[in-house]
Backbone as JSON Lines, residues from 0, in Angstrom:
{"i":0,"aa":"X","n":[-42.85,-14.92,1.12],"ca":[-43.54,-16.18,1.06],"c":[-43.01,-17.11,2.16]}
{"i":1,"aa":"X","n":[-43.98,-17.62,3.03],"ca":[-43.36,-18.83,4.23],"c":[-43.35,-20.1,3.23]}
{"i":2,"aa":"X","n":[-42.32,-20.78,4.32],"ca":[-42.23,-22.08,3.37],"c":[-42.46,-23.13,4.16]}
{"i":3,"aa":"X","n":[-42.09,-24.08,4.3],"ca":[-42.7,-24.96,5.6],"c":[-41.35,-25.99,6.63]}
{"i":4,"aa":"X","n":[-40.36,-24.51,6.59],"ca":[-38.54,-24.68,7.23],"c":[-39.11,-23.36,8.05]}
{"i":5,"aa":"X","n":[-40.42,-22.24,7.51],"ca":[-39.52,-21.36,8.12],"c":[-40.56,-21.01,9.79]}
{"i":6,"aa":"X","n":[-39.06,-21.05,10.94],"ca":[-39.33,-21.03,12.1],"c":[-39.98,-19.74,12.97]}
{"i":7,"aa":"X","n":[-40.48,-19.23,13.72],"ca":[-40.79,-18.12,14.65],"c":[-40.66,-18.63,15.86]}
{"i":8,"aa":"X","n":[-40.16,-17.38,16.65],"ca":[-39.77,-17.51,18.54],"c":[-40.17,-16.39,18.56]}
{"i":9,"aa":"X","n":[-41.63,-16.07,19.36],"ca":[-41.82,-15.11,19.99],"c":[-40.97,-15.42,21.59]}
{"i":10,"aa":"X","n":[-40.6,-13.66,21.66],"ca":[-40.13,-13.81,22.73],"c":[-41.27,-12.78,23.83]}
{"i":11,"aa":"X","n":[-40.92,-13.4,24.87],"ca":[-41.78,-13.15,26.31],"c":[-41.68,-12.48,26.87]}
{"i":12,"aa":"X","n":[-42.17,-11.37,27.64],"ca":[-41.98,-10.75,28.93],"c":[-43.16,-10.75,29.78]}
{"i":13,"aa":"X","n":[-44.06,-11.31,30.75],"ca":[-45.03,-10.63,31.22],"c":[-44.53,-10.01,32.83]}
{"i":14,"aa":"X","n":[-44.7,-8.87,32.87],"ca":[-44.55,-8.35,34.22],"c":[-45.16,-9.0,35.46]}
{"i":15,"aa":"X","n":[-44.24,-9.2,36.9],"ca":[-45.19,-10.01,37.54],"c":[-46.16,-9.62,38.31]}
{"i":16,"aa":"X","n":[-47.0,-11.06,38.92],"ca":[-48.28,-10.38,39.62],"c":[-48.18,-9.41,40.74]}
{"i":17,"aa":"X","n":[-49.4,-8.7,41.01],"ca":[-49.07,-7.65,42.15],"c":[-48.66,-6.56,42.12]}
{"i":18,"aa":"X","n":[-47.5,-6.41,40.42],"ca":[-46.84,-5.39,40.77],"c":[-47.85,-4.02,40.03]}
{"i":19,"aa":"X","n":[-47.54,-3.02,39.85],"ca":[-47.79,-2.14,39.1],"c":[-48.28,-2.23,37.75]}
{"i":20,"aa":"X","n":[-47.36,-2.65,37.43],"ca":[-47.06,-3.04,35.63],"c":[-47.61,-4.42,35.11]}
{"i":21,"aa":"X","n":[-48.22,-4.87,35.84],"ca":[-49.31,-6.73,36.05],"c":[-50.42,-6.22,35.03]}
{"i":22,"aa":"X","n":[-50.41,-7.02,34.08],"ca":[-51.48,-7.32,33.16],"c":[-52.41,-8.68,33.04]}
{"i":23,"aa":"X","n":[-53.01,-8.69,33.38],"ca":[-53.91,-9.96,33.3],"c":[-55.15,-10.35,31.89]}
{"i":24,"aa":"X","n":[-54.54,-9.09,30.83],"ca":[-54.62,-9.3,29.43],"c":[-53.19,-10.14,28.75]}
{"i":25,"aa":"X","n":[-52.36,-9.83,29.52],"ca":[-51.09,-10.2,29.14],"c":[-51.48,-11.72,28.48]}
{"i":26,"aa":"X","n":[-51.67,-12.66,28.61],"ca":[-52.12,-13.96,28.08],"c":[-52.85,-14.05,26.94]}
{"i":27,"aa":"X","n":[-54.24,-13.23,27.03],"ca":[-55.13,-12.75,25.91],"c":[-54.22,-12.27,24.58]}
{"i":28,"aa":"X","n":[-53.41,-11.77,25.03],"ca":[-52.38,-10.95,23.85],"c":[-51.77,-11.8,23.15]}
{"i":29,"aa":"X","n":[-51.16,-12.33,24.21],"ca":[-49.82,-13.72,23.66],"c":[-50.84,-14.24,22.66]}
{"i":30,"aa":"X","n":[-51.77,-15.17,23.16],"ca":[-52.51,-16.04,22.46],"c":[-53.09,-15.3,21.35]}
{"i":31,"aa":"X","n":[-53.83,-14.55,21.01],"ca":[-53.82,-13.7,20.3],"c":[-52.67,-13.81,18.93]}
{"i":32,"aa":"X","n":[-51.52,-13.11,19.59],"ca":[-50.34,-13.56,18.24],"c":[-49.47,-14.53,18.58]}
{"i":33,"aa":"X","n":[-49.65,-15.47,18.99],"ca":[-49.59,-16.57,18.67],"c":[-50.74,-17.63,17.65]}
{"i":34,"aa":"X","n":[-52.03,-17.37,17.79],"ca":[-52.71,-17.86,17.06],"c":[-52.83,-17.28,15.54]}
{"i":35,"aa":"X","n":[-52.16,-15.99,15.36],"ca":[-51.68,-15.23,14.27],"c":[-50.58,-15.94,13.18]}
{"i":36,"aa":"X","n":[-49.46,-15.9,14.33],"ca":[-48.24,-16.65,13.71],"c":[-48.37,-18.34,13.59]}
{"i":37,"aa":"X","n":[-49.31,-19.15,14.34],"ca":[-49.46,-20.17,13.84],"c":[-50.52,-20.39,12.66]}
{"i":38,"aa":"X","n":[-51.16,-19.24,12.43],"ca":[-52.0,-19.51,10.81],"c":[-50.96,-19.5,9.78]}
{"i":39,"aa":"X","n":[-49.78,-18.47,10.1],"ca":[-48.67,-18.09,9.2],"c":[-47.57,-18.91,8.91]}
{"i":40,"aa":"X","n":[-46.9,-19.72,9.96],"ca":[-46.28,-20.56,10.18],"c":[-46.35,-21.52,10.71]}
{"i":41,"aa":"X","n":[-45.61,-22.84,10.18],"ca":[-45.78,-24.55,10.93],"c":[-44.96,-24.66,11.75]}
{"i":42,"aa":"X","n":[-43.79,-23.76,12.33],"ca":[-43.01,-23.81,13.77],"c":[-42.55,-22.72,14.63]}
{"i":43,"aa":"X","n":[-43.89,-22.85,15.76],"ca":[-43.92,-21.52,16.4],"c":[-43.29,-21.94,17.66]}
{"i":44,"aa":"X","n":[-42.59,-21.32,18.64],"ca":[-42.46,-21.53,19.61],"c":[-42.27,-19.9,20.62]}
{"i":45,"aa":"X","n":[-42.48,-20.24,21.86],"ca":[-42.41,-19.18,22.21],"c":[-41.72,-19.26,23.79]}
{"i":46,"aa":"X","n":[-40.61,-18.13,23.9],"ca":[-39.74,-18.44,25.26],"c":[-39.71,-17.08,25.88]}
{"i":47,"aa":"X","n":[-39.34,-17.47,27.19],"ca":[-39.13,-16.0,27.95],"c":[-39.92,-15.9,29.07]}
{"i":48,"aa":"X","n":[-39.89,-14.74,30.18],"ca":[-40.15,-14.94,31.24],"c":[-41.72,-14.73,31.12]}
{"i":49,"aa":"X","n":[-42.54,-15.67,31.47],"ca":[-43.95,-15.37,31.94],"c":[-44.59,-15.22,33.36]}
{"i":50,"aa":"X","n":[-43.57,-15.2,34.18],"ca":[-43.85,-15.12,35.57],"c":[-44.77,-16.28,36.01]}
{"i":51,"aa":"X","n":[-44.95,-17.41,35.38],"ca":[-45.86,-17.98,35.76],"c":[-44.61,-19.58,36.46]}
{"i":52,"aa":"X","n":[-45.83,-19.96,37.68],"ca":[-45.33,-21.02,38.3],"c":[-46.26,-21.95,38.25]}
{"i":53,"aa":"X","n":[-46.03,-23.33,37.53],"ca":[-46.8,-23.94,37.4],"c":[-46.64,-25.42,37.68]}
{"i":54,"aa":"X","n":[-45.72,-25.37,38.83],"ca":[-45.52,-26.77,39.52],"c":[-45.46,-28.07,38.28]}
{"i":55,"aa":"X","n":[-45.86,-29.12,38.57],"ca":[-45.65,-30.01,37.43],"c":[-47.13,-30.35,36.9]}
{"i":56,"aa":"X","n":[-47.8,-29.84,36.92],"ca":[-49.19,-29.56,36.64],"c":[-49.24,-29.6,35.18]}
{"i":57,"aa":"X","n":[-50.17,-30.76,34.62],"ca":[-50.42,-30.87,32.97],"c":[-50.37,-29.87,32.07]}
{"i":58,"aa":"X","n":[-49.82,-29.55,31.27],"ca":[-50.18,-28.85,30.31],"c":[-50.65,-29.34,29.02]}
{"i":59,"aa":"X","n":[-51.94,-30.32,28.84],"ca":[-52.31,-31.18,27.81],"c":[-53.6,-31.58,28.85]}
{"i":60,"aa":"X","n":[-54.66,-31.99,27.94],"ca":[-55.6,-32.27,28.47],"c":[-56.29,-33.84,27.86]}
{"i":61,"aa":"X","n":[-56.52,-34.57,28.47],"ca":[-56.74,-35.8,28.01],"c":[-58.2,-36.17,28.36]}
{"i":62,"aa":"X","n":[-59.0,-36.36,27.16],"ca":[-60.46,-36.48,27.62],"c":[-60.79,-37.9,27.55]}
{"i":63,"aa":"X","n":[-61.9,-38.08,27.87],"ca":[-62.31,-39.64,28.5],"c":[-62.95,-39.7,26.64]}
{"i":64,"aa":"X","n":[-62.24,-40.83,25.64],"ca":[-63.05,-41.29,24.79],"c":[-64.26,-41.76,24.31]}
{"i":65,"aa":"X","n":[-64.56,-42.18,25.45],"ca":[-65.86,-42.97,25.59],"c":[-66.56,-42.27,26.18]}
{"i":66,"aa":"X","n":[-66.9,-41.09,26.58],"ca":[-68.08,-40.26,26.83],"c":[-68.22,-39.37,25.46]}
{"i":67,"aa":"X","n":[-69.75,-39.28,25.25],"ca":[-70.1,-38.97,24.08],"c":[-70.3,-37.56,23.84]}
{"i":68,"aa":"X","n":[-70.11,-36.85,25.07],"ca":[-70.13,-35.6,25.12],"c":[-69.14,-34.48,24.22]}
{"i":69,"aa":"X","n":[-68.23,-35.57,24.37],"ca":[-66.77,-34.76,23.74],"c":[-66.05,-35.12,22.47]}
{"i":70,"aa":"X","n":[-66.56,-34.12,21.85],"ca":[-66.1,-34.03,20.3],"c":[-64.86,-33.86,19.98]}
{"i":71,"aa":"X","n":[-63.4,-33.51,21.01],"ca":[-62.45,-32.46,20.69],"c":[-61.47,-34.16,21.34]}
{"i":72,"aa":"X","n":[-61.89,-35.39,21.69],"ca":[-60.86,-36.33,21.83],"c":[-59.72,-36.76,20.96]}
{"i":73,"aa":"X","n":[-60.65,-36.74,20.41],"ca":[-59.24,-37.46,19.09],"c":[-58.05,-36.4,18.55]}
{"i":74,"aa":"X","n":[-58.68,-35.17,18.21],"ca":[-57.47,-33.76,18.3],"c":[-56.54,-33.95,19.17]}
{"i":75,"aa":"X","n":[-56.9,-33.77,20.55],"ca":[-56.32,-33.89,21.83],"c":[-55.58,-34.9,21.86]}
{"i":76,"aa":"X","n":[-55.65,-36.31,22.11],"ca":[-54.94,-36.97,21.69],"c":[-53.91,-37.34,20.83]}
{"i":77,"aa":"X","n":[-54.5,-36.71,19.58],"ca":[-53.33,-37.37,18.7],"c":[-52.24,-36.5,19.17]}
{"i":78,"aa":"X","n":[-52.35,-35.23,19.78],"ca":[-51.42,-34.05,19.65],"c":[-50.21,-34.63,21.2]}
{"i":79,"aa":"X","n":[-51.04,-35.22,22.41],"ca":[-50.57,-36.05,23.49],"c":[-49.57,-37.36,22.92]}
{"i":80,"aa":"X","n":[-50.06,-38.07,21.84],"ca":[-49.65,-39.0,21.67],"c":[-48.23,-38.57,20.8]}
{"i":81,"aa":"X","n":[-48.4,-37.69,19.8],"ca":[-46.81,-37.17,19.61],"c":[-45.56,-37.03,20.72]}
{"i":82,"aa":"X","n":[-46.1,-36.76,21.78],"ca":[-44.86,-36.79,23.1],"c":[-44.29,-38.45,23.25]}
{"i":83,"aa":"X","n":[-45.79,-39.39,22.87],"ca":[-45.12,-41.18,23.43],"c":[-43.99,-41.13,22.13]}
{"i":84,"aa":"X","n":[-44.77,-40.67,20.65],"ca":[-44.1,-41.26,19.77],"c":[-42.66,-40.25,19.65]}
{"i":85,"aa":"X","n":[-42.21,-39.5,20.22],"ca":[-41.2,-38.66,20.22],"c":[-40.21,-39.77,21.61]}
{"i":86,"aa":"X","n":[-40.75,-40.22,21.99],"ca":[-40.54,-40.65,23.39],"c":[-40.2,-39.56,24.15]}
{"i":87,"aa":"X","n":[-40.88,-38.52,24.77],"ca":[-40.96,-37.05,25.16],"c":[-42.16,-37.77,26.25]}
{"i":88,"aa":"X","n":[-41.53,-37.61,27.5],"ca":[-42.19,-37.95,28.43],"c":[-43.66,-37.19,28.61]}
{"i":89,"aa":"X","n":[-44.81,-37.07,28.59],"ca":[-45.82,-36.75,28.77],"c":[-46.21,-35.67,30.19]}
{"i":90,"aa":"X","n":[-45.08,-36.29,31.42],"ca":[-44.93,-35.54,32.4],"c":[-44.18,-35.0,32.64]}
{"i":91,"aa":"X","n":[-43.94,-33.91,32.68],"ca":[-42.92,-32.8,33.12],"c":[-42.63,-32.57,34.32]}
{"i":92,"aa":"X","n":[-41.4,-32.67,35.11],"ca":[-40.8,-32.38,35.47],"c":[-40.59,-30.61,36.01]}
{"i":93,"aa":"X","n":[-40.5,-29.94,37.34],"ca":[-39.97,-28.96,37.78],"c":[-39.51,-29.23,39.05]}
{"i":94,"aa":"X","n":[-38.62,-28.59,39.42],"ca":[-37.8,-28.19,40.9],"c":[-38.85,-27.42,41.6]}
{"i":95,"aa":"X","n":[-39.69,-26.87,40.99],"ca":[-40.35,-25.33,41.56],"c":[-41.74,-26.31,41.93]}
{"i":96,"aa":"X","n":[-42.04,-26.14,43.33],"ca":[-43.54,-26.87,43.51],"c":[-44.58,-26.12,43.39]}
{"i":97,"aa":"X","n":[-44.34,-24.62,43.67],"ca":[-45.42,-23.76,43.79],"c":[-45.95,-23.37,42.44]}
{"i":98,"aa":"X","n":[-46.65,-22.68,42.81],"ca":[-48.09,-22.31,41.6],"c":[-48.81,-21.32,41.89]}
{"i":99,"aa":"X","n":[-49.09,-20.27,41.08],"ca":[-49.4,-18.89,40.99],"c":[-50.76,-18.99,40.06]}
{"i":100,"aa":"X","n":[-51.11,-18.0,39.8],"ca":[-52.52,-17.41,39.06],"c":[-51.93,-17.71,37.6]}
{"i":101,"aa":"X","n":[-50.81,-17.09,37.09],"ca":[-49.86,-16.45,35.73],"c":[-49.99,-18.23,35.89]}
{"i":102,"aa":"X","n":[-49.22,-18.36,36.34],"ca":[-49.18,-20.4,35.86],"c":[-50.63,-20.83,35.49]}
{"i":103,"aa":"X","n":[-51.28,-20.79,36.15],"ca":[-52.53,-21.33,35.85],"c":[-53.21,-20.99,34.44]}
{"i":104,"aa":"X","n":[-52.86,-19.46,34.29],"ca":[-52.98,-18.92,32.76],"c":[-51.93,-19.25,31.61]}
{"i":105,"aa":"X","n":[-50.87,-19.64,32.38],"ca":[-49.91,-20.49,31.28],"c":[-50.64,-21.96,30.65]}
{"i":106,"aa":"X","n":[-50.86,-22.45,31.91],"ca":[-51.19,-24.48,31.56],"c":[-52.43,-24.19,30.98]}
{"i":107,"aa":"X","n":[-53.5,-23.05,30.85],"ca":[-54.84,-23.2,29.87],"c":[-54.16,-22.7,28.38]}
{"i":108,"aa":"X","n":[-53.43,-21.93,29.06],"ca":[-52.96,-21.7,27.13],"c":[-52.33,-22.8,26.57]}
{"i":109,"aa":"X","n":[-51.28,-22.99,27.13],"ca":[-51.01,-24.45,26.43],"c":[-51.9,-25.78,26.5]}
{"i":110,"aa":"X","n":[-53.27,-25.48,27.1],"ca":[-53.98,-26.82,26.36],"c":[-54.95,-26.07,25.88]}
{"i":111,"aa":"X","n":[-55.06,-25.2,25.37],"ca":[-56.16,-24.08,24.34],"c":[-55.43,-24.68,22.98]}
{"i":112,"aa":"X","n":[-54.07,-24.47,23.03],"ca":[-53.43,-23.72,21.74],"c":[-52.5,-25.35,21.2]}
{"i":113,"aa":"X","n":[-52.93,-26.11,21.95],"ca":[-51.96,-27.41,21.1],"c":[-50.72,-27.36,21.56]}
{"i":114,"aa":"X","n":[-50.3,-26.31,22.39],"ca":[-48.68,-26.47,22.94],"c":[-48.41,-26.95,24.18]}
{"i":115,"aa":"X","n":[-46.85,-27.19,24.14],"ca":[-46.33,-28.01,25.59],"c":[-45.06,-27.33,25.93]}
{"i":116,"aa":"X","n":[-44.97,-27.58,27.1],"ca":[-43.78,-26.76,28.17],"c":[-42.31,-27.86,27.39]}
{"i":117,"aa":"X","n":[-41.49,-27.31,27.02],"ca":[-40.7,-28.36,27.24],"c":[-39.43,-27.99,28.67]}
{"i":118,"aa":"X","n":[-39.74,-27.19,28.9],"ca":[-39.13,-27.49,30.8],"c":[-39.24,-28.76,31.38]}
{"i":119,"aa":"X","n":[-38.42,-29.66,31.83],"ca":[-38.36,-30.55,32.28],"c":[-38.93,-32.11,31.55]}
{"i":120,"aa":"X","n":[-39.0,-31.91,30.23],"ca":[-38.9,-32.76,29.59],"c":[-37.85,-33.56,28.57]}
{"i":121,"aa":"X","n":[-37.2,-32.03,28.29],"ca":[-36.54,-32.39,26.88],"c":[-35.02,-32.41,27.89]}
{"i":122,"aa":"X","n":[-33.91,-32.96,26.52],"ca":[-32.47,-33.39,26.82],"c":[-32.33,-31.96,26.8]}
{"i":123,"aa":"X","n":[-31.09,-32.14,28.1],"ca":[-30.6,-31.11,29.19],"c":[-31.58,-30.15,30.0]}
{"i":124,"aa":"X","n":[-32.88,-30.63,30.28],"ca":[-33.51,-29.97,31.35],"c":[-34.37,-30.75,31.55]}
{"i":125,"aa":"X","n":[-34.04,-32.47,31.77],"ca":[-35.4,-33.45,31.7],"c":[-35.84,-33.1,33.42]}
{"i":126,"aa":"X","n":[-35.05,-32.61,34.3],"ca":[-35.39,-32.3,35.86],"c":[-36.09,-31.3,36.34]}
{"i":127,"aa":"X","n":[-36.23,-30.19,35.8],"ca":[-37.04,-28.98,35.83],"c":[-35.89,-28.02,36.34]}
{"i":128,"aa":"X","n":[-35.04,-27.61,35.89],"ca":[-33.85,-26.88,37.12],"c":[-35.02,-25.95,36.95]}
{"i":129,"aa":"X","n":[-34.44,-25.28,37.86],"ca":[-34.96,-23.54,38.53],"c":[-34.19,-22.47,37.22]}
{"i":130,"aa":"X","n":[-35.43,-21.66,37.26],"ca":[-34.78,-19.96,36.2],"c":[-34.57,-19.25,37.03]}
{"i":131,"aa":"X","n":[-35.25,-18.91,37.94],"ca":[-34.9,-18.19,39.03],"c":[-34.54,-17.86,40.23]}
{"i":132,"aa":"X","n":[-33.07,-17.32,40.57],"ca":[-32.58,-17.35,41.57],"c":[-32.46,-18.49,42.37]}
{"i":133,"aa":"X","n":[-32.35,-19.3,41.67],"ca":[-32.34,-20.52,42.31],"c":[-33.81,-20.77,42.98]}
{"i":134,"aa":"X","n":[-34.5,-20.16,43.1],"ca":[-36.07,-20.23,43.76],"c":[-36.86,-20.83,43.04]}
{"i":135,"aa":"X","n":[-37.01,-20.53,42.13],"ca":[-38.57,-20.67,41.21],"c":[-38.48,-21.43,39.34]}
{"i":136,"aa":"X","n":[-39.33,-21.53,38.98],"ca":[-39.73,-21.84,37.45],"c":[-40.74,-20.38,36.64]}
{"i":137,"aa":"X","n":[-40.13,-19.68,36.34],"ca":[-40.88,-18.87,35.63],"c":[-40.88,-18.57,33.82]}
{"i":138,"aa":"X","n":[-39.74,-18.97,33.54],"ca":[-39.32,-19.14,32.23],"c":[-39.26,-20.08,31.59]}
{"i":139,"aa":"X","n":[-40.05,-20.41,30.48],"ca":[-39.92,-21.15,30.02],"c":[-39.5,-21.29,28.11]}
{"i":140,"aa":"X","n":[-39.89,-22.47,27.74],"ca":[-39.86,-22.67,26.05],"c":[-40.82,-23.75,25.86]}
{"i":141,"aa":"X","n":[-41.6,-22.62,25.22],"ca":[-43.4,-23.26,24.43],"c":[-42.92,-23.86,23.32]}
{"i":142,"aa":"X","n":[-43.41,-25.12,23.22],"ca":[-43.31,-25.08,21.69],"c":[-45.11,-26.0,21.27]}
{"i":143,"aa":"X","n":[-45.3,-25.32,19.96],"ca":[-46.5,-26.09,18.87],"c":[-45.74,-27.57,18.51]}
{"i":144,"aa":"X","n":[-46.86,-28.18,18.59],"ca":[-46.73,-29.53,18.25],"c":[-46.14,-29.83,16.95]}
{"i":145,"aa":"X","n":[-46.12,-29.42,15.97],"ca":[-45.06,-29.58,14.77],"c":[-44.0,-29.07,15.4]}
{"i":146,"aa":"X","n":[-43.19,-28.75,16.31],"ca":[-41.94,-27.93,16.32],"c":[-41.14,-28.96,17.04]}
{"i":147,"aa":"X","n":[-42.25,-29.69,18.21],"ca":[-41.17,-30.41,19.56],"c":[-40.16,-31.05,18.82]}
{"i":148,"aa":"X","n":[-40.4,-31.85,17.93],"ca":[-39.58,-32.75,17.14],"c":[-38.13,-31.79,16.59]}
{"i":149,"aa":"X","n":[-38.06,-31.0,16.71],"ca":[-36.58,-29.96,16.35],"c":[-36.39,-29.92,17.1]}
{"i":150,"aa":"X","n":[-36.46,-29.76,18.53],"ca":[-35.25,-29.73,19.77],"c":[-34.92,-31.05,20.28]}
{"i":151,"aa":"X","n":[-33.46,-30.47,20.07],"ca":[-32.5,-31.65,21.05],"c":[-32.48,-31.62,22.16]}
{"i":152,"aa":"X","n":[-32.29,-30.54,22.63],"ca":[-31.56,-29.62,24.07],"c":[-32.12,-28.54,23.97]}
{"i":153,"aa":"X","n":[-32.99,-28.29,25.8],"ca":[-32.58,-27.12,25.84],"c":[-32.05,-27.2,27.27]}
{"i":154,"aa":"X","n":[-30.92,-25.59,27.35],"ca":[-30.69,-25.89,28.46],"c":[-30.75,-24.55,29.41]}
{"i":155,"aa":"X","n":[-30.83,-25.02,30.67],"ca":[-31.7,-24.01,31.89],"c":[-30.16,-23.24,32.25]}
{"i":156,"aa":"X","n":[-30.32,-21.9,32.37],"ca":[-29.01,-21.58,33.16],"c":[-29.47,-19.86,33.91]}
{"i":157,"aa":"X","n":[-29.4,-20.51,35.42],"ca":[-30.53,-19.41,36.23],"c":[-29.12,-18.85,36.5]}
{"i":158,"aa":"X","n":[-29.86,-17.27,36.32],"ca":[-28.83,-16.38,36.98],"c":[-29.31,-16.1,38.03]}
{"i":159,"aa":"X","n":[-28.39,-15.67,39.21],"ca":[-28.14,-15.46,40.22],"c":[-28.6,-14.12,40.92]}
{"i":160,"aa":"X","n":[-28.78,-13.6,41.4],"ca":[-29.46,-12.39,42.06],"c":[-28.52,-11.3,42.41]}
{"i":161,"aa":"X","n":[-28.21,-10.68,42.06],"ca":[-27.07,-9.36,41.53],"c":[-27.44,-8.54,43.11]}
């Protein structure tokens, strides 16, 4: 029986682009069980390498209220406005400027699915450090909007290139 303490961390791997082993279902999947485990549970989060680079580029989508077209404002919002009332900066922060395809399929999932990067937002990584090799942003920690409110800290620590 779930109760409404109990947590899930999917963890991540997607292989990167170009190579051999590149899936471009890889996203479809995630989301997939992720939208599984959030019917099941009220704190999902999900970490690990997604190969994706996604510069400081929104991951939340904010629609114009006052056009009548759009039914999905007020959802959207209220879920944005949890970051003011967290005082969880709205803009994120990365070191990494560049931006890939895999990123681009990261920032729609997280404004599909109600979630936010906390890379470069939250205490001890409000700057975006780098995951990789000192180069890049590819790793991150998703979290669902019931969850942000449980982290204090997280913190970035890129290893080095062996």
């Amino acid at each position: 029986m779930n109760t409404d303490t109990d947590t899930v961390f999917g963890i991540v791997y997607i292989p990167p682009e170009y190579t051999s082993y590149a899936s471009w279902d890889a996203f479809s999947q995630i989301e997939n069980e992720f939208l599984d485990l959030s019917s099941r549970y009220k704190f999902v989060s999900l970490v690990g390498d997604f190969n994706g680079r996604t510069a400081s580029e929104k991951d939340f989508l904010i629609l114009d209220s006052h056009d009548p077209s759009n039914n999905f404002s007020d959802l959207i919002e209220n879920s944005v406005s949890i970051l003011d009332f967290l005082d969880i900066p709205r803009e994120r922060k990365n070191r990494d400027i560049g931006k890939n395809r895999y990123g681009s399929l990261l920032l729609d999932f997280c404004k599909g699915n109600n979630c936010f990067i906390l890379n470069g937002r939250i205490n001890g990584d409000k700057e975006g450090k780098l995951t990789c090799r000192n180069a890049s942003v590819v790793d991150y920690c998703i979290s669902n909007v019931n969850f942000i409110n449980r982290f204090c800290t997280l913190e970035v620590m890129c290893m080095q290139q062996m």
